[in-house]
Amino acid sequence: MSNTAVKMGASSNVPDALGRFGEFGRRFVPETLMHALEELTIEYASAKADPAFNQRLNELMQTFVGRPNPLYFAERLTDLCGGAQIYFKREDLNHTGAHKINNTMGQALLTLRMGKKRVIAETGAGQHGVATATACARFGLPCVVYMGEEDIRRQKLNVFIMRTMGAEVRPVTSGSRTLRDAINEAMRDWMSSVEDTHYILGSVVGPHPFPMIVRDFQSVIGRESRQQCLDKVGRLPDEVIACVGGGSNSAGMFYPFVDDAGVQLTGVEAGGRGDKPGEHASTLTYGTKGVLHGSYSYVLQDPDGQTMDVHSISAGLDYPGVGPEHSYWRDTGRVNYVSVRDHQALETVSLVARTEGILPALESSHAIAYAMDCARKRKPDDIIVVCLSGRGDKDVNEVARLTGQDL
Amino acid sequence: MPFLTAGDPDLAMTARLVEELSKAGADLIEIGFPYSDPIADGPVIQASYTRALGNKLQIPAIFSTLKPVAQKIKTPLVAMVSYAIIFRIGTLEFVRQAADAGFAGLIVPDLPGDEADEFQQLVTRNNMDLIQLIAPTTPPARSSRILKNASGFVYCIAVSGTTGARAELAPQLADMLKTLRTQTKLPLAVGFGLSRPDQVEQLRGLADGAIVGSAIVKHLDELSGDSGNADVVIAKLVQYAGSIAAAAHSSR
């Protein structure tokens, strides 16, 4: 299977009607949710083809989110590395400070279009929770956000913001008390509320059509980057780099470049503390094919199919699965996946702050750390675009704690 | 039709309970295979799965422990198991092991009818049934399509939501069961949300069986906490299951 796929390369014409990206994706969910997923698929197709829907979304992207955000030449970081030119796609400058709002605005409009009265969401780092709470406040939709207890501890600022926006944050105390358990809990809520509630899933994971919808709404990142690079430099970048947890900012960044054969695409996973099971969240590096959260993809699991515990310094990458399209890109060889350790990401936060006057999120710092390594090995004419998916304000407590500083 | 979580509190207890529930006249026994991320399950069954996995339960041990019991009893055993487990072990390998251990059927709550074709053929070839689930949210056209190739019995989900006791069943349940009667000749068993004999009695004339899961799992956990004596726990649990079964049988 994978040999054929490699020969054929990756197509941007995925998923098919069954939600398949190559062999990955599909729908592995309880029957209770199937009808809602079918409805969502039909409603999304009609919205996508509706000029009024797209116009409304574009307008909100400009006036509420602040798009387009810049493609920024990181001059001093480039000098420091002494190789290829490093550009940042500034998703950190969006309203709410990360790429997550691109998807929540789109899905909030879908919620209204479907006539659903309530929104639920899961969150890891809290960025998706904040973006959902924000979109719901903007449209007057009641919102419940499920968040693992461990993440609530790590991301207090975002919890406060969500509550201020009027959302209810429900702590999840089962399992590892992180993103994976928050998704389980949100799915359980949806099982009993599906008739009047839309689940705004925050990453390119879950059953079809979620991986496609989230990728499409996030693809504004890659479309803008591609055009901005052409306008600014007169050609496409040599390499595009983004971090991968569930994989939403990277899917949105990579997708518009999939058919540009000359552009190398690199996804950076959380390498955690080491390469033993439980020490990292590098699903595409160490995982095996399996089913988690309603889709078929790579999963960090034991020989019985039980999901393994994972670790990352960054709550947004602390996830044992990955979007099915990433699995497809991995197996077709279109995207190369690497990992960066906790300490490298942590060091990169302060390095980028001092060098560029930008405080990146711990998630994005994984991508920047790899981009710096990559720049050192490349020629000065080469161009690297890295997705700076979010700002680091939410991480200051955790960074201070880990570096032994008082806030 | 009682549900037990394999390995809660331990596999030896599960095996003994299966045998005793069978002797007491259970029509069918459902065995839950503990899974780390059960999205269809409420807090009670989740907690039982966590306890079982916390004791390092492994899937092959479920088969090897239950096989000798299955050979002794007439009551069919049906596995409730996530597709995540089946896929990881290998569909062919899992089905072969389940058939060898004496299971009569599989309920795979996260494998909807649309995705089940190939797997169903595999299950059928190994002389087991793949039990199809129908939810209150399933439109009639969809249930008709799903039931075309169904075998064994039909698992009718009584509530929109996860497993676990509810005060009320879905208001549309009676209509749903009447519609399903016109779509299939297979027996209809109702599960999710049932905990009380009066709820089972409500199904009089509408369904052929009632599956009680969380209420039994919870009762077993409380009994195990109260008494270290396995014989006492088993006797009390069988008595409890019997009180619900009596309501089911009087409703036929």
mmCIF file of N, CA and C in Angstrom, chain B residues 157-237:
data_model
loop_
_atom_site.group_PDB
_atom_site.id
_atom_site.type_symbol
_atom_site.label_atom_id
_atom_site.label_comp_id
_atom_site.label_asym_id
_atom_site.label_seq_id
_atom_site.Cartn_x
_atom_site.Cartn_y
_atom_site.Cartn_z
ATOM 1 N N ILE B 157 -29.940 1.603 21.007
ATOM 2 C CA ILE B 157 -29.441 2.515 22.031
ATOM 3 C C ILE B 157 -30.612 3.339 22.568
ATOM 4 N N ALA B 158 -30.800 3.269 23.904
ATOM 5 C CA ALA B 158 -32.016 3.817 24.512
ATOM 6 C C ALA B 158 -31.952 5.313 24.772
ATOM 7 N N VAL B 159 -30.751 5.884 24.762
ATOM 8 C CA VAL B 159 -30.628 7.320 25.051
ATOM 9 C C VAL B 159 -29.667 7.942 24.044
ATOM 10 N N SER B 160 -29.819 9.243 23.799
ATOM 11 C CA SER B 160 -28.785 9.967 23.061
ATOM 12 C C SER B 160 -27.721 10.283 24.085
ATOM 13 N N GLY B 161 -26.591 9.595 23.987
ATOM 14 C CA GLY B 161 -25.551 9.856 24.972
ATOM 15 C C GLY B 161 -24.718 8.626 25.228
ATOM 16 N N THR B 162 -23.923 8.690 26.271
ATOM 17 C CA THR B 162 -23.022 7.600 26.604
ATOM 18 C C THR B 162 -23.731 6.572 27.471
ATOM 19 N N THR B 163 -23.029 5.469 27.773
ATOM 20 C CA THR B 163 -23.583 4.474 28.685
ATOM 21 C C THR B 163 -23.715 5.079 30.079
ATOM 22 N N GLY B 164 -24.593 4.508 30.873
ATOM 23 C CA GLY B 164 -24.754 4.980 32.247
ATOM 24 C C GLY B 164 -26.216 5.232 32.572
ATOM 25 N N ALA B 165 -26.549 5.005 33.851
ATOM 26 C CA ALA B 165 -27.941 5.079 34.284
ATOM 27 C C ALA B 165 -28.564 6.444 34.007
ATOM 28 N N ARG B 166 -29.818 6.459 33.563
ATOM 29 C CA ARG B 166 -30.558 7.706 33.319
ATOM 30 C C ARG B 166 -31.922 7.588 33.985
ATOM 31 N N ALA B 167 -32.454 8.725 34.394
ATOM 32 C CA ALA B 167 -33.802 8.725 34.958
ATOM 33 C C ALA B 167 -34.818 8.383 33.863
ATOM 34 N N GLU B 168 -34.613 8.950 32.670
ATOM 35 C CA GLU B 168 -35.573 8.761 31.581
ATOM 36 C C GLU B 168 -34.877 8.221 30.337
ATOM 37 N N LEU B 169 -35.577 7.380 29.600
ATOM 38 C CA LEU B 169 -35.064 6.920 28.314
ATOM 39 C C LEU B 169 -35.494 7.920 27.232
ATOM 40 N N ALA B 170 -34.894 7.794 26.058
ATOM 41 C CA ALA B 170 -35.209 8.745 24.981
ATOM 42 C C ALA B 170 -36.705 8.704 24.668
ATOM 43 N N PRO B 171 -37.358 9.877 24.521
ATOM 44 C CA PRO B 171 -38.800 9.898 24.279
ATOM 45 C C PRO B 171 -39.197 9.162 22.998
ATOM 46 N N GLN B 172 -38.271 9.156 22.028
ATOM 47 C CA GLN B 172 -38.629 8.526 20.749
ATOM 48 C C GLN B 172 -38.326 7.022 20.714
ATOM 49 N N LEU B 173 -37.917 6.456 21.890
ATOM 50 C CA LEU B 173 -37.491 5.048 21.897
ATOM 51 C C LEU B 173 -38.590 4.097 21.407
ATOM 52 N N ALA B 174 -39.809 4.284 21.909
ATOM 53 C CA ALA B 174 -40.898 3.361 21.539
ATOM 54 C C ALA B 174 -41.134 3.393 20.021
ATOM 55 N N ASP B 175 -41.161 4.614 19.450
ATOM 56 C CA ASP B 175 -41.363 4.728 17.999
ATOM 57 C C ASP B 175 -40.215 4.092 17.231
ATOM 58 N N MET B 176 -39.010 4.313 17.750
ATOM 59 C CA MET B 176 -37.834 3.749 17.096
ATOM 60 C C MET B 176 -37.929 2.219 17.072
ATOM 61 N N LEU B 177 -38.330 1.624 18.201
ATOM 62 C CA LEU B 177 -38.422 0.157 18.262
ATOM 63 C C LEU B 177 -39.506 -0.365 17.309
ATOM 64 N N LYS B 178 -40.628 0.369 17.236
ATOM 65 C CA LYS B 178 -41.701 -0.051 16.327
ATOM 66 C C LYS B 178 -41.235 -0.023 14.871
ATOM 67 N N THR B 179 -40.484 1.042 14.530
ATOM 68 C CA THR B 179 -39.950 1.142 13.171
ATOM 69 C C THR B 179 -38.972 0.002 12.880
ATOM 70 N N LEU B 180 -38.107 -0.262 13.861
ATOM 71 C CA LEU B 180 -37.108 -1.320 13.642
ATOM 72 C C LEU B 180 -37.767 -2.683 13.426
ATOM 73 N N ARG B 181 -38.877 -2.922 14.135
ATOM 74 C CA ARG B 181 -39.627 -4.176 13.945
ATOM 75 C C ARG B 181 -40.016 -4.392 12.483
ATOM 76 N N THR B 182 -40.341 -3.281 11.807
ATOM 77 C CA THR B 182 -40.761 -3.410 10.408
ATOM 78 C C THR B 182 -39.556 -3.593 9.498
ATOM 79 N N GLN B 183 -38.361 -3.278 10.018
ATOM 80 C CA GLN B 183 -37.167 -3.320 9.167
ATOM 81 C C GLN B 183 -36.368 -4.615 9.307
ATOM 82 N N THR B 184 -36.590 -5.350 10.408
ATOM 83 C CA THR B 184 -35.791 -6.554 10.625
ATOM 84 C C THR B 184 -36.577 -7.613 11.391
ATOM 85 N N LYS B 185 -36.182 -8.869 11.159
ATOM 86 C CA LYS B 185 -36.777 -9.963 11.920
ATOM 87 C C LYS B 185 -35.895 -10.340 13.110
ATOM 88 N N LEU B 186 -34.733 -9.716 13.221
ATOM 89 C CA LEU B 186 -33.798 -10.037 14.308
ATOM 90 C C LEU B 186 -34.364 -9.560 15.650
ATOM 91 N N PRO B 187 -33.985 -10.236 16.744
ATOM 92 C CA PRO B 187 -34.408 -9.758 18.065
ATOM 93 C C PRO B 187 -33.845 -8.351 18.342
ATOM 94 N N LEU B 188 -34.635 -7.553 19.064
ATOM 95 C CA LEU B 188 -34.201 -6.203 19.420
ATOM 96 C C LEU B 188 -33.806 -6.187 20.900
ATOM 97 N N ALA B 189 -32.569 -5.784 21.180
ATOM 98 C CA ALA B 189 -32.135 -5.645 22.567
ATOM 99 C C ALA B 189 -31.857 -4.172 22.825
ATOM 100 N N VAL B 190 -32.311 -3.704 23.975
ATOM 101 C CA VAL B 190 -32.146 -2.288 24.297
ATOM 102 C C VAL B 190 -31.052 -2.130 25.350
ATOM 103 N N GLY B 191 -30.187 -1.148 25.156
ATOM 104 C CA GLY B 191 -29.126 -0.885 26.127
ATOM 105 C C GLY B 191 -28.786 0.588 26.179
ATOM 106 N N PHE B 192 -27.912 0.987 27.081
ATOM 107 C CA PHE B 192 -27.495 2.363 27.391
ATOM 108 C C PHE B 192 -28.598 3.018 28.236
ATOM 109 N N GLY B 193 -28.271 3.366 29.443
ATOM 110 C CA GLY B 193 -29.197 4.148 30.261
ATOM 111 C C GLY B 193 -30.119 3.342 31.163
ATOM 112 N N LEU B 194 -30.242 2.011 30.896
ATOM 113 C CA LEU B 194 -31.165 1.196 31.703
ATOM 114 C C LEU B 194 -30.526 0.838 33.041
ATOM 115 N N SER B 195 -31.269 1.032 34.125
ATOM 116 C CA SER B 195 -30.743 0.615 35.415
ATOM 117 C C SER B 195 -31.813 0.029 36.321
ATOM 118 N N ARG B 196 -33.088 0.320 36.059
ATOM 119 C CA ARG B 196 -34.127 -0.078 37.013
ATOM 120 C C ARG B 196 -35.102 -1.082 36.387
ATOM 121 N N PRO B 197 -35.626 -1.999 37.226
ATOM 122 C CA PRO B 197 -36.597 -2.972 36.724
ATOM 123 C C PRO B 197 -37.788 -2.291 36.035
ATOM 124 N N ASP B 198 -38.242 -1.133 36.539
ATOM 125 C CA ASP B 198 -39.421 -0.509 35.910
ATOM 126 C C ASP B 198 -39.101 -0.005 34.499
ATOM 127 N N GLN B 199 -37.814 0.388 34.256
ATOM 128 C CA GLN B 199 -37.440 0.797 32.896
ATOM 129 C C GLN B 199 -37.467 -0.416 31.964
ATOM 130 N N VAL B 200 -37.026 -1.553 32.493
ATOM 131 C CA VAL B 200 -37.038 -2.773 31.696
ATOM 132 C C VAL B 200 -38.488 -3.166 31.372
ATOM 133 N N GLU B 201 -39.346 -2.986 32.382
ATOM 134 C CA GLU B 201 -40.777 -3.321 32.173
ATOM 135 C C GLU B 201 -41.437 -2.444 31.110
ATOM 136 N N GLN B 202 -40.986 -1.171 31.055
ATOM 137 C CA GLN B 202 -41.512 -0.249 30.030
ATOM 138 C C GLN B 202 -41.371 -0.808 28.615
ATOM 139 N N LEU B 203 -40.386 -1.675 28.438
ATOM 140 C CA LEU B 203 -40.084 -2.173 27.097
ATOM 141 C C LEU B 203 -40.976 -3.352 26.708
ATOM 142 N N ARG B 204 -41.886 -3.674 27.617
ATOM 143 C CA ARG B 204 -42.821 -4.772 27.393
ATOM 144 C C ARG B 204 -43.428 -4.713 25.991
ATOM 145 N N GLY B 205 -43.307 -5.803 25.271
ATOM 146 C CA GLY B 205 -43.908 -5.870 23.946
ATOM 147 C C GLY B 205 -43.141 -5.148 22.857
ATOM 148 N N LEU B 206 -42.202 -4.317 23.247
ATOM 149 C CA LEU B 206 -41.473 -3.524 22.259
ATOM 150 C C LEU B 206 -40.112 -4.124 21.916
ATOM 151 N N ALA B 207 -39.459 -4.720 22.927
ATOM 152 C CA ALA B 207 -38.111 -5.236 22.730
ATOM 153 C C ALA B 207 -38.036 -6.671 23.216
ATOM 154 N N ASP B 208 -36.977 -7.360 22.820
ATOM 155 C CA ASP B 208 -36.822 -8.770 23.199
ATOM 156 C C ASP B 208 -35.783 -8.972 24.291
ATOM 157 N N GLY B 209 -35.044 -7.912 24.594
ATOM 158 C CA GLY B 209 -34.024 -8.049 25.623
ATOM 159 C C GLY B 209 -33.588 -6.696 26.119
ATOM 160 N N ALA B 210 -33.022 -6.678 27.329
ATOM 161 C CA ALA B 210 -32.531 -5.430 27.903
ATOM 162 C C ALA B 210 -31.112 -5.661 28.415
ATOM 163 N N ILE B 211 -30.216 -4.750 28.066
ATOM 164 C CA ILE B 211 -28.828 -4.878 28.496
ATOM 165 C C ILE B 211 -28.586 -3.895 29.627
ATOM 166 N N VAL B 212 -28.141 -4.409 30.768
ATOM 167 C CA VAL B 212 -27.864 -3.528 31.900
ATOM 168 C C VAL B 212 -26.367 -3.580 32.181
ATOM 169 N N GLY B 213 -25.703 -2.441 32.020
ATOM 170 C CA GLY B 213 -24.248 -2.395 32.140
ATOM 171 C C GLY B 213 -23.772 -1.626 33.345
ATOM 172 N N SER B 214 -23.819 -0.293 33.246
ATOM 173 C CA SER B 214 -23.247 0.549 34.300
ATOM 174 C C SER B 214 -23.792 0.214 35.688
ATOM 175 N N ALA B 215 -25.110 -0.061 35.774
ATOM 176 C CA ALA B 215 -25.694 -0.333 37.082
ATOM 177 C C ALA B 215 -25.049 -1.577 37.715
ATOM 178 N N ILE B 216 -24.785 -2.590 36.885
ATOM 179 C CA ILE B 216 -24.157 -3.817 37.400
ATOM 180 C C ILE B 216 -22.686 -3.572 37.742
ATOM 181 N N VAL B 217 -21.996 -2.844 36.857
ATOM 182 C CA VAL B 217 -20.575 -2.556 37.101
ATOM 183 C C VAL B 217 -20.405 -1.762 38.399
ATOM 184 N N LYS B 218 -21.307 -0.802 38.602
ATOM 185 C CA LYS B 218 -21.250 0.034 39.800
ATOM 186 C C LYS B 218 -21.543 -0.789 41.055
ATOM 187 N N HIS B 219 -22.574 -1.636 40.950
ATOM 188 C CA HIS B 219 -22.949 -2.476 42.083
ATOM 189 C C HIS B 219 -21.797 -3.419 42.442
ATOM 190 N N LEU B 220 -21.170 -3.975 41.432
ATOM 191 C CA LEU B 220 -20.042 -4.887 41.666
ATOM 192 C C LEU B 220 -18.893 -4.153 42.357
ATOM 193 N N ASP B 221 -18.633 -2.920 41.918
ATOM 194 C CA ASP B 221 -17.548 -2.154 42.528
ATOM 195 C C ASP B 221 -17.846 -1.878 43.998
ATOM 196 N N GLU B 222 -19.107 -1.529 44.284
ATOM 197 C CA GLU B 222 -19.478 -1.260 45.682
ATOM 198 C C GLU B 222 -19.391 -2.533 46.529
ATOM 199 N N LEU B 223 -19.870 -3.642 45.972
ATOM 200 C CA LEU B 223 -19.814 -4.919 46.711
ATOM 201 C C LEU B 223 -18.371 -5.321 46.976
ATOM 202 N N SER B 224 -17.508 -5.135 45.957
ATOM 203 C CA SER B 224 -16.106 -5.522 46.114
ATOM 204 C C SER B 224 -15.443 -4.670 47.185
ATOM 205 N N GLY B 225 -15.877 -3.415 47.284
ATOM 206 C CA GLY B 225 -15.322 -2.526 48.309
ATOM 207 C C GLY B 225 -15.795 -2.928 49.697
ATOM 208 N N ASP B 226 -17.043 -3.421 49.803
ATOM 209 C CA ASP B 226 -17.623 -3.759 51.096
ATOM 210 C C ASP B 226 -17.100 -5.072 51.654
ATOM 211 N N SER B 227 -16.819 -6.010 50.760
ATOM 212 C CA SER B 227 -16.490 -7.350 51.235
ATOM 213 C C SER B 227 -15.291 -7.917 50.492
ATOM 214 N N GLY B 228 -14.374 -8.498 51.242
ATOM 215 C CA GLY B 228 -13.230 -9.155 50.624
ATOM 216 C C GLY B 228 -13.571 -10.587 50.215
ATOM 217 N N ASN B 229 -14.750 -11.036 50.574
ATOM 218 C CA ASN B 229 -15.121 -12.427 50.316
ATOM 219 C C ASN B 229 -15.792 -12.575 48.951
ATOM 220 N N ALA B 230 -15.086 -13.205 48.024
ATOM 221 C CA ALA B 230 -15.563 -13.310 46.648
ATOM 222 C C ALA B 230 -16.914 -14.017 46.566
ATOM 223 N N ASP B 231 -17.122 -15.053 47.387
ATOM 224 C CA ASP B 231 -18.385 -15.802 47.328
ATOM 225 C C ASP B 231 -19.572 -14.907 47.669
ATOM 226 N N VAL B 232 -19.368 -14.052 48.672
ATOM 227 C CA VAL B 232 -20.441 -13.146 49.095
ATOM 228 C C VAL B 232 -20.741 -12.154 47.974
ATOM 229 N N VAL B 233 -19.674 -11.578 47.396
ATOM 230 C CA VAL B 233 -19.833 -10.599 46.316
ATOM 231 C C VAL B 233 -20.596 -11.230 45.153
ATOM 232 N N ILE B 234 -20.184 -12.428 44.760
ATOM 233 C CA ILE B 234 -20.823 -13.096 43.618
ATOM 234 C C ILE B 234 -22.305 -13.367 43.900
ATOM 235 N N ALA B 235 -22.582 -13.893 45.095
ATOM 236 C CA ALA B 235 -23.969 -14.220 45.435
ATOM 237 C C ALA B 235 -24.842 -12.967 45.368
ATOM 238 N N LYS B 236 -24.326 -11.862 45.926
ATOM 239 C CA LYS B 236 -25.126 -10.630 45.962
ATOM 240 C C LYS B 236 -25.303 -10.052 44.557
ATOM 241 N N LEU B 237 -24.256 -10.113 43.752
ATOM 242 C CA LEU B 237 -24.360 -9.550 42.405
ATOM 243 C C LEU B 237 -25.355 -10.350 41.557
#
